[in-house]
Amino acid sequence: KETPCSTGQLKYYILNIKMYNNLNIDSNLTKHTNLPDLPACFQLSVLPWTPCIYLWLASPFYILYLKRNNRGYIMMSILNRIKTVLGLILWIVCWTDLFSSFHEMSQNQSKPPIYFITPLIVGMTMLLATFLIQYERLKGVQSSGVLFIFWTISVLCAIVPFRSKIVYQNGVEDKLRFTTFYIYFGLTLIQLILSCFNEKPPLFSSVVTDPNACPEITAGFLSKMTFWWFTSMAIKGYKSPLENKDLWSLNKQDSSELVVPNLLNEWEVEKSKAQSVSPEEEKEEEEEEVLLSKRREVRQPSFLRALLRAFGPYFLIGSAFKLLQDLITFVNPQLLRLLIDFTKQPNAPLWWGYSLAFLMFGTSLLQTLILHQHFQYCFVTGMRLRSGIIGAIYRKALAITNEAKRSSTVGEVVNLMSVDAQRFMDLTTFLNMLWSAPLQIILALFFLWQNLGPSVLAGVALMVLLIPFNAFIAMKTRTYQVEQMKHKDDRIKLMNEILNGIKVLKLYAWEVSFKEKILQIRQKELTVLRKTAYLSALSTMAWTSAPFMVALTTFAVYVTVDEENVLDAEKAFVSLSLFNILRFPLNMLPQVISSIVQVSLRFLNITQILQGKSSFRDTSQTLLITVINVMVPQGSLLAVVGHVGCGKTSLVSALLGEMEKQEGQISIRGSVAYVPQQAWIQNATLRDNILFGRPYVEQRYRCVLEACALTPDLEVLPGGDQTEIGEKGINLSGGQRQRVSLARALYSEADVYLLDDPLSAVDAHVAKHIFDKVIGPEGALKGKTRILVTHGISFLPQVDNILVMVDGRVSEMGSYQDLLKQNGAFAEFLRNYSLEDIIEDDEEEEEFPEDALSNHTDMVDNEPVVNEARRQFMRQISIMSNDLENPKKMSRRRRCSERKHPESPTEKKEPKLEKLIQAETAETGRVKFKVYWDYAKAVGPFLSLFICFLYGCQSAASIGANFWLSEWTNDAQHNRTQDQVSMRVGVYAALGISQGVLVMFSSFTLALGKIQAARKLHQTLLDNKFHTPQSFFDTTPIGRIINRFSKDIYVIDEVLPSTILMFLGTFFASLSTMIVIICSTPIFALVIGPLALIYFFVQRFYVATSRQLKRLESVSRSPIYSHFSETITGTSVIRAYGRNAAFVLMSDMKVDENQKSYYPGIVSNRWLGVRIELIGNCIVLFAALLAVIGKDKLSPGLVGLSVSYALQVTMSLNWMVRMTSDLESNIVAVERVKEYSETQTEAPWIVTDKQPPPDWPPKGNVEFADYSVRYREGLDLVLRNISLKVEGGEKIGIVGRTGAGKSSMTLCLFRLLEAADGEIVIDEVKISEIGLHDLRSKLTIIPQEPVLFSGTLRMNLDPFEKYSDEEVWKALELSHLKRFVSNQTSKLDLECSEGGENLSVGQRQLVCLARALLRKTRILVLDEATAAVDLETDDLIQSTIRTQFEDCTVFTIAHRLNTIMDYTRVLVLDKGQIAEFDTPTNLMAQKGIFYGMAKDAGLA
């Protein structure tokens, strides 16, 4: 057998190997025999050399890499010793061969040179491998990819000689080499098996310390390639929903701790490069370009370059994988060609077919593994990029100057962090497409040209024509999306206002008008949506029919150009698979380019923010503080006073270094503590807010609390000092926030204290307490340097020095006595605030903060319990701070407590707690079938079926076209070609085009269906929300309802339909593949079962895990941004206390926390991809194998058809799982919308058979008969058995302590509360029997908080446009607004902003009065506004009511008793029952409750 191998022959083989048909070496010996073999020379040279060449090429790079990445060394283990020993034995074995060759030479048996070269090379390589085994151990590599690949190639290459030695065993001439070869083969096999196992983790490495480390670090090479290490999490996630504690901690190299500094260093390098322009350049510039030099910019530092340097190297590894994958992609079409070729030859040996099938499987598998490695590298780069960008922006934001801060709003920067960082992340995945797409296109065209010649150009031309078409559609879609967003924002904004003012809408019976407004916007939104849908239908059509149209034109041209051209199976199906490869890059290129353009615009923003450039600054700003010379001696107390806007705060900012300094200098000795004017409170516990990162010392902490008057507050707060404070300190009153801020300063024990008006937000007696205990000469800070900005004149006599500021200058400075003597600006200042004023001032201030707060409680809070805590707390405040020496103050105080909250604490508490329990219904686990059915019903059951039917037809058409093609190609076998060409082309075209039409048709139908569903679901939700009783809105945070209207409706509008489209598409694609393969080889049906089972399992594991990971990721995302916006608002405080580093750490932790759940999310996709594609590859394998087995029965056309279908199936399977998962997570939106569309509704708006006469009520008599009412089921009664009669035209005042049920009475009149017992009769009509709108439109209320909606003033007064302009002007005149409105340019069309922010509170109250005057009904209810209105406006309102509503029945809920002293009768309520009911004079005489209240108010 052994023929000597000459050099010439060797060259011939090597040349032949270069041809890819490398098995043609000696075709009689190899291919056309049932016992194939390779020539001995080939076995001796090329096969053993292949692994060697690989290892020698790879090792220099690998050693370099190991030098850089040292992980600590690994102890010698048994495994390691065995590997090393085996390596040495292998070396000895190889050299035994070599020496035996020398020995034979000395015996004069001449051997060809190959017998010397091969053992030498292999031996050297084995030494290298052994060296690597040890070197890896020293560098801490636990599992080596390089060596694993080396052993694999060695074994594969040794199998051929191994087989031929067994087959031709008749007599072994060369006993020695025979033995050494078997030893060699055995040992390499053992080495391969050993290299699958892992070493122990290295010593002295940080890896081990982490209790919940990511198994990836210790995973072996195989496990990393197949992502096997992730399986444990997939199983855990399948058994029970994942929680935060189940997540692995982030890999060290992905954490912000390493990523951000790395990026920032590169950025610093980049900046320093930009600044140093070399001097020669400057010289040249002076000489040559004197004129141009002005234009020539300094080179801007480019953030892009910094990013490339920081993340580029890692990313390039991913790109290398991509390159490999692109090349391997083109192997399969070639194999397909060989396979079809094989089926044509009747006498071709079977082993050749089998090896082709397995080769196909092998290449597909390799492609899968490589592709997912590439994705993994890209995604990790993207992840690091996001960490880096967020970290860099955060650090910059902490150090940014005030000017720069003004130029970009918090919103913009947060947007930059959230949206843009996300965009960069998404882009990294596709960045490689920039070079990979052109490469794939060129390669595909090259192979196509080989296959079909110039006819290809026809197809390619069509593809190129489709690019602008796709680009056009993308552009259009984008403009539509912008429009869509605008409408959506408008709708949400309006909805938000409606929900905030829902009570007012109900009271005025205005729901219909506002519902119309929402529906108008919604209509616009749906119109745009419809346009987008049609566009996307077109693009879907282009996307699905493109490959077909291209194939059609190419084949038609090919067959018609030349009579000789015959379309056989090889040409047709190889071209088809190449066209399929082409489809992806052609579609991706335009997308990638457009997103790169988008992102590059964003780069400028980031670069600007990171430079914090002075170009931001507004040079026109006037100087805030002019020449100032101030010296504050150590340990003294300096007060800074002056009018509003004279630069007091600016002075403090300047001392902190927050202002732009033009000239001069500021020096402060020692550390600084700072109390800003607007207290800045973190979202943390109360104690953390005070400690602010300093260690906790019990004694000192208690003293601080005592001094700042916080001890009583702690008793009220639900968790004491461990109470969680909401964002911006939402659950503290203004005064408390200020005191916490002060306590923080006091606790910090600094040397210099800058106090910016800390006393303005607190009550007078508290202010006195704080001044005495903290700031003043005897306070806790005595002996420290204090600068106090203040408006409180009462404290000035006690300070050391006073500095008076006027318009940014120091006008005078000195002690209190000195300044009074000077009789300058200061004396003037004091005279302006006469003593009387001071007292008034204090009282106004006392009652304002709490009330202002209570007005907003309902709007801000999402957490019912917090709300409750605050309400409780408001009550406590009012009890707590009663100042006993001053009775006048006390009555003021008590009234303060009566303000809002008609209900008593106990009543309010229970439902709140119960509500909390209800709130926790986040969905976990699988979605019920009913939800899908709900959506199908919304689309229309018939339409849903029709859509599925259309999809089925379209698949059928596509299968038909391809079957026809395979028939057509079989013509070539039977030489009956030319006569049928036109018929073949025609039918093929007809089938294909009908498929395209069906695709478009089904997309259109789906679009119609989705819009119908979107309309229906939104409509029912909206209807239900307008009919929902008030109690629902009291117990449900507005945010939760708005979320249904924004997020969930958005999902139903846009996300869900596209998911369904993709799902149906992939589902039918996979289905048609199965059908085709079964048709051509029916036995394939047996394989489908097991594969489907595996698929199902993988899919369930993946869906359960990834769904929960997505949830965790989105939950942990928002803290990053809220922490960021919190930081930006508090930069000055953070910097003053020098806490920058701590905050940067906090931000990094939050980002890492988010990445911790994001990373497993990425990996879960890779894990899924590898497993699903393995199933796809198995389908390829079986399709090919079965084709080989049944080759006698099958035509080449059918083989081509089934295998080329199988090659495509992987993508569809992969996407199908993704889509199933997306479908499950998105369909939840339907469920959530449904849940809120089915809440209980209130009584009907109009009851037709019980409508009252149009002039009802004629007199305005009101009678309560045994009336009782409760707020909700299961609560106590608020009003018990109330019976009273009021004649028309009477004026009734209603008074009582808090929780006596005053407001409840008015709510009953309007039926916002339904009776529990008894009834109310108005002019002989029982109000419980008529429709709500009939009732409410006949009553008028002026509510306590004036609510305005954004829109014109006219709309706010008369949304139904019932009244003429004259009537509206008349009403404005009577409500004293006429002057204000007629001064406005737009008169009645004056735009009110959201909540009427552009009118003062008093004006808003007057607008409410104007509404009442317009409606002019028989019965008027006045819920007397208190803090909102100054006394003057109040008198205006009262006098207008007295004159204009003379003959009406008026009910007034009174807080100021003097307003009702002249009413007909006064009703005193106590604990929900009537205590007294008589004229005011009689009640005074009775000396009962009313008399007590009057006495408190100083009226008796």
PDB file of N, CA and C in Angstrom, residues 225 227 321 325 366-379 1165-1171 1173 1214 1218:
ATOM      1  N   MET A 225     -18.891  28.002  25.111  1.00  0.00           N
ATOM      2  CA  MET A 225     -19.318  28.054  23.715  1.00  0.00           C
ATOM      3  C   MET A 225     -20.813  27.764  23.581  1.00  0.00           C
ATOM      4  N   PHE A 227     -22.973  28.035  26.144  1.00  0.00           N
ATOM      5  CA  PHE A 227     -23.678  28.742  27.228  1.00  0.00           C
ATOM      6  C   PHE A 227     -24.345  27.764  28.188  1.00  0.00           C
ATOM      7  N   PHE A 321     -15.091  37.001  15.169  1.00  0.00           N
ATOM      8  CA  PHE A 321     -16.066  35.920  15.098  1.00  0.00           C
ATOM      9  C   PHE A 321     -17.031  36.137  13.938  1.00  0.00           C
ATOM     10  N   GLN A 325     -17.900  33.748  10.776  1.00  0.00           N
ATOM     11  CA  GLN A 325     -19.251  33.264  10.534  1.00  0.00           C
ATOM     12  C   GLN A 325     -19.687  33.598   9.112  1.00  0.00           C
ATOM     13  N   LEU A 366     -21.126  24.836  13.656  1.00  0.00           N
ATOM     14  CA  LEU A 366     -20.026  25.754  13.844  1.00  0.00           C
ATOM     15  C   LEU A 366     -20.512  27.192  13.696  1.00  0.00           C
ATOM     16  N   GLN A 367     -21.342  27.371  12.664  1.00  0.00           N
ATOM     17  CA  GLN A 367     -21.878  28.697  12.393  1.00  0.00           C
ATOM     18  C   GLN A 367     -22.665  29.204  13.589  1.00  0.00           C
ATOM     19  N   THR A 368     -23.517  28.322  14.139  1.00  0.00           N
ATOM     20  CA  THR A 368     -24.317  28.676  15.315  1.00  0.00           C
ATOM     21  C   THR A 368     -23.430  29.137  16.452  1.00  0.00           C
ATOM     22  N   LEU A 369     -22.445  28.299  16.798  1.00  0.00           N
ATOM     23  CA  LEU A 369     -21.601  28.624  17.951  1.00  0.00           C
ATOM     24  C   LEU A 369     -20.875  29.939  17.735  1.00  0.00           C
ATOM     25  N   ILE A 370     -20.324  30.110  16.533  1.00  0.00           N
ATOM     26  CA  ILE A 370     -19.539  31.315  16.273  1.00  0.00           C
ATOM     27  C   ILE A 370     -20.429  32.557  16.295  1.00  0.00           C
ATOM     28  N   LEU A 371     -21.592  32.438  15.684  1.00  0.00           N
ATOM     29  CA  LEU A 371     -22.497  33.593  15.625  1.00  0.00           C
ATOM     30  C   LEU A 371     -22.870  34.058  17.024  1.00  0.00           C
ATOM     31  N   HIS A 372     -23.169  33.086  17.910  1.00  0.00           N
ATOM     32  CA  HIS A 372     -23.599  33.507  19.245  1.00  0.00           C
ATOM     33  C   HIS A 372     -22.448  34.035  20.074  1.00  0.00           C
ATOM     34  N   GLN A 373     -21.232  33.547  19.805  1.00  0.00           N
ATOM     35  CA  GLN A 373     -20.084  34.165  20.476  1.00  0.00           C
ATOM     36  C   GLN A 373     -19.981  35.624  20.051  1.00  0.00           C
ATOM     37  N   HIS A 374     -20.156  35.857  18.753  1.00  0.00           N
ATOM     38  CA  HIS A 374     -20.074  37.230  18.247  1.00  0.00           C
ATOM     39  C   HIS A 374     -21.117  38.109  18.931  1.00  0.00           C
ATOM     40  N   PHE A 375     -22.351  37.609  19.005  1.00  0.00           N
ATOM     41  CA  PHE A 375     -23.406  38.392  19.660  1.00  0.00           C
ATOM     42  C   PHE A 375     -23.050  38.667  21.110  1.00  0.00           C
ATOM     43  N   GLN A 376     -22.547  37.638  21.793  1.00  0.00           N
ATOM     44  CA  GLN A 376     -22.209  37.803  23.197  1.00  0.00           C
ATOM     45  C   GLN A 376     -21.201  38.947  23.361  1.00  0.00           C
ATOM     46  N   TYR A 377     -20.148  38.934  22.532  1.00  0.00           N
ATOM     47  CA  TYR A 377     -19.139  39.997  22.637  1.00  0.00           C
ATOM     48  C   TYR A 377     -19.764  41.360  22.367  1.00  0.00           C
ATOM     49  N   CYS A 378     -20.617  41.425  21.332  1.00  0.00           N
ATOM     50  CA  CYS A 378     -21.223  42.711  20.992  1.00  0.00           C
ATOM     51  C   CYS A 378     -22.111  43.221  22.130  1.00  0.00           C
ATOM     52  N   PHE A 379     -22.928  42.327  22.673  1.00  0.00           N
ATOM     53  CA  PHE A 379     -23.861  42.776  23.709  1.00  0.00           C
ATOM     54  C   PHE A 379     -23.121  43.205  24.961  1.00  0.00           C
ATOM     55  N   ASN A1165     -30.903  34.855  25.909  1.00  0.00           N
ATOM     56  CA  ASN A1165     -31.148  34.833  24.467  1.00  0.00           C
ATOM     57  C   ASN A1165     -30.122  33.978  23.739  1.00  0.00           C
ATOM     58  N   ARG A1166     -28.854  34.099  24.169  1.00  0.00           N
ATOM     59  CA  ARG A1166     -27.816  33.287  23.532  1.00  0.00           C
ATOM     60  C   ARG A1166     -28.058  31.810  23.816  1.00  0.00           C
ATOM     61  N   TRP A1167     -28.372  31.508  25.073  1.00  0.00           N
ATOM     62  CA  TRP A1167     -28.623  30.131  25.507  1.00  0.00           C
ATOM     63  C   TRP A1167     -29.720  29.528  24.629  1.00  0.00           C
ATOM     64  N   LEU A1168     -30.787  30.288  24.499  1.00  0.00           N
ATOM     65  CA  LEU A1168     -31.908  29.837  23.677  1.00  0.00           C
ATOM     66  C   LEU A1168     -31.443  29.632  22.240  1.00  0.00           C
ATOM     67  N   GLY A1169     -30.713  30.641  21.708  1.00  0.00           N
ATOM     68  CA  GLY A1169     -30.310  30.596  20.314  1.00  0.00           C
ATOM     69  C   GLY A1169     -29.528  29.326  20.009  1.00  0.00           C
ATOM     70  N   VAL A1170     -28.556  29.024  20.870  1.00  0.00           N
ATOM     71  CA  VAL A1170     -27.717  27.857  20.594  1.00  0.00           C
ATOM     72  C   VAL A1170     -28.573  26.592  20.584  1.00  0.00           C
ATOM     73  N   ARG A1171     -29.495  26.490  21.564  1.00  0.00           N
ATOM     74  CA  ARG A1171     -30.292  25.263  21.658  1.00  0.00           C
ATOM     75  C   ARG A1171     -31.292  25.129  20.519  1.00  0.00           C
ATOM     76  N   GLU A1173     -31.136  26.571  17.588  1.00  0.00           N
ATOM     77  CA  GLU A1173     -30.458  26.369  16.305  1.00  0.00           C
ATOM     78  C   GLU A1173     -29.911  24.951  16.205  1.00  0.00           C
ATOM     79  N   ASN A1214     -35.956  30.135  15.829  1.00  0.00           N
ATOM     80  CA  ASN A1214     -35.392  31.020  16.835  1.00  0.00           C
ATOM     81  C   ASN A1214     -36.340  32.179  17.125  1.00  0.00           C
ATOM     82  N   ARG A1218     -38.747  33.653  20.485  1.00  0.00           N
ATOM     83  CA  ARG A1218     -38.684  35.035  20.960  1.00  0.00           C
ATOM     84  C   ARG A1218     -40.072  35.661  20.922  1.00  0.00           C
TER      85      ARG A1218
END
